[in-house]
mmCIF file of C-alpha atoms in Angstrom:
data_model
loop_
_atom_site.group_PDB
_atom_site.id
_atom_site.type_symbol
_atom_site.label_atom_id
_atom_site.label_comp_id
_atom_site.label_asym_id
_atom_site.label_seq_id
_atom_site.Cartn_x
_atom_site.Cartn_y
_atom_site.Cartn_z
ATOM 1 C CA UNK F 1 9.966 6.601 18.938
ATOM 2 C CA UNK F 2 9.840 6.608 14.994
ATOM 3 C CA UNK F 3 10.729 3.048 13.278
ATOM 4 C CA UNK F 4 13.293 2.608 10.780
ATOM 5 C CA UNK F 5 10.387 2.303 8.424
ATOM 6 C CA UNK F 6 9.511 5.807 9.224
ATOM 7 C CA UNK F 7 12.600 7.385 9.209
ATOM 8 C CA UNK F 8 12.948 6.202 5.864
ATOM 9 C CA UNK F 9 9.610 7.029 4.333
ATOM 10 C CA UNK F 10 10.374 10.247 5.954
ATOM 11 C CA UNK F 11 13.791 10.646 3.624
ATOM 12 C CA UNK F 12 12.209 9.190 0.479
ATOM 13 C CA UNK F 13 9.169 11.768 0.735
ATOM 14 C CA UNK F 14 12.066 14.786 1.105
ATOM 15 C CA UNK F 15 13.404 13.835 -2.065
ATOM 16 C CA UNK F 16 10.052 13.563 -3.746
ATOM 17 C CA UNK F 17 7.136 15.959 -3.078
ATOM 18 C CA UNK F 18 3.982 16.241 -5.061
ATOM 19 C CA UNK F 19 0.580 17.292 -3.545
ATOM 20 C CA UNK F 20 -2.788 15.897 -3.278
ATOM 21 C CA UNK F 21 -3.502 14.594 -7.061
ATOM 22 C CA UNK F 22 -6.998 13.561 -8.215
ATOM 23 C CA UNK F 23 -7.094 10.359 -9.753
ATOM 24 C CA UNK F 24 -9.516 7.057 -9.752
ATOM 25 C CA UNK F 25 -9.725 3.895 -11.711
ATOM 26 C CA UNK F 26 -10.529 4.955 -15.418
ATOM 27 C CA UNK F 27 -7.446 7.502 -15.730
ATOM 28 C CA UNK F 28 -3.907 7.600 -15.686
ATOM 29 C CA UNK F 29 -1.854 9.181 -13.341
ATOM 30 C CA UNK F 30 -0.113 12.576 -14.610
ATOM 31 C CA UNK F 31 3.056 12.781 -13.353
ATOM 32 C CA UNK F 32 5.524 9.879 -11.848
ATOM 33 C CA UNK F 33 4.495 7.201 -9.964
ATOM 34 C CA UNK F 34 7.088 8.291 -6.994
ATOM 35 C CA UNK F 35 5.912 11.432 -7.065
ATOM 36 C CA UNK F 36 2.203 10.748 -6.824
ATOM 37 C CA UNK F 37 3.299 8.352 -3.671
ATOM 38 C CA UNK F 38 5.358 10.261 -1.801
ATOM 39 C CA UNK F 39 2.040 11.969 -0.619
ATOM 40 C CA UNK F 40 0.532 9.844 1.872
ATOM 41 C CA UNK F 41 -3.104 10.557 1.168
ATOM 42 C CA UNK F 42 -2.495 9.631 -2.443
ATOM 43 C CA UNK F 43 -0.414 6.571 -1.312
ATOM 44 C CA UNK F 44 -3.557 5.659 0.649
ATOM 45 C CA UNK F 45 -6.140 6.443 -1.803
ATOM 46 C CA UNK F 46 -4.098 4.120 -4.335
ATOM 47 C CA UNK F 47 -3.974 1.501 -2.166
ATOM 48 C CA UNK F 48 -7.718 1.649 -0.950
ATOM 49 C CA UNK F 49 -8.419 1.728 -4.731
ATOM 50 C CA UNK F 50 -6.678 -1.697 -4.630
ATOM 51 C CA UNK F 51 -8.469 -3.052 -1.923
ATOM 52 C CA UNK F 52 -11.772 -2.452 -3.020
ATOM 53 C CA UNK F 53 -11.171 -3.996 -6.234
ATOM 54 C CA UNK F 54 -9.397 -7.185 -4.724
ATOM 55 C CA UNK F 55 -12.589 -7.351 -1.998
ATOM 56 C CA UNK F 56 -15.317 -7.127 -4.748
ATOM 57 C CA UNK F 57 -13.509 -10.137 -6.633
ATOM 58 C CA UNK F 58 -13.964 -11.993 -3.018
ATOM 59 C CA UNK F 59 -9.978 -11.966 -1.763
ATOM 60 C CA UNK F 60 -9.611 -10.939 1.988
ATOM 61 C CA UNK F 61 -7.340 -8.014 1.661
ATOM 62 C CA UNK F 62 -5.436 -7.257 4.920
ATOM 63 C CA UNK F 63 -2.831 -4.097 5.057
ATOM 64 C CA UNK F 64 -0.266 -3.977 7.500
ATOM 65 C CA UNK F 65 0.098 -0.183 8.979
ATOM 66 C CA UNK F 66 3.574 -0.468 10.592
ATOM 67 C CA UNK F 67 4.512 -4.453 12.003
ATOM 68 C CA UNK F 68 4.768 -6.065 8.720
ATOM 69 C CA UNK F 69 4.825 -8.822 11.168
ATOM 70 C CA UNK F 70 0.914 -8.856 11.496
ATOM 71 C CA UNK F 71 0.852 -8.918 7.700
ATOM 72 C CA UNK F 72 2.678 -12.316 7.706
ATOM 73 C CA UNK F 73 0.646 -14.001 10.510
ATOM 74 C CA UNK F 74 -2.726 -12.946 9.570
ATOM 75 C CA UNK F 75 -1.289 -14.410 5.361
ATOM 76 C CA UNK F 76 -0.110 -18.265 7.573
ATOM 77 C CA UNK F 77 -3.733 -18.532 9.128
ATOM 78 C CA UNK F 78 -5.315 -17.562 5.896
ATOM 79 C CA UNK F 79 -2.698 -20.283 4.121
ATOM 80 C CA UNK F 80 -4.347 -22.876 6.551
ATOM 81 C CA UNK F 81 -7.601 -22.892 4.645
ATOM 82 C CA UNK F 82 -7.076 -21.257 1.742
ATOM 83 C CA UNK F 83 -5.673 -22.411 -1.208
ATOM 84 C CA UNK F 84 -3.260 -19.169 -2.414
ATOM 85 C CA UNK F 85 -2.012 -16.287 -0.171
ATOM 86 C CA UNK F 86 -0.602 -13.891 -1.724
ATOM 87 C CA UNK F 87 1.523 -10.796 0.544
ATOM 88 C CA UNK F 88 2.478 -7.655 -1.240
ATOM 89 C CA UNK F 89 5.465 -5.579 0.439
ATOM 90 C CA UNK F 90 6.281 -2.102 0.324
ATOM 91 C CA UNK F 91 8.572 -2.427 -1.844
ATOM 92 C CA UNK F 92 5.772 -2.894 -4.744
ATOM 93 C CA UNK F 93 5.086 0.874 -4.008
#
């Protein structure tokens, strides 16, 4: 059975289709940023972009696949010893 969050990823991505687009670091992206991630590969590529940046600066980086709920327990244990916890929703996207 398909989550709400999927049904609705599903909807956004028929409005907005764009292929696989190359992109990294040093250049900008060439067409609209909804566009670019309505593709999930490039959505994921994006993101993993992100989290090797964050982990080379020493943050933990944790993503949440489908139970945001995960997400928000794994940021309260981190928040026990840490000093700044920081959770980025879809929303961002």
């Amino acid at each position: 059975m398909k989550s709400a969050k999927s049904v609705e990823s599903i909807r956004r991505t028929k409005k907005y289709i764009a292929g696989y687009v190359m992109f990294d670091k040093s250049i900008s992206a060439p067409m609209f940023q909804e566009k670019i991630l309505s593709y999930d590969k490039n959505k994921q590529r994006f993101i993993n972009m992100f989290r090797f940046k964050f982990q080379k600066e020493g943050f933990i980086v944790k993503q949440a696949e489908e139970d945001a709920d995960y997400l928000i327990k794994s940021a309260l244990e981190i928040e026990k010893w840490s000093q700044c916890v920081v959770v980025v929703g879809e929303g961002w996207f």
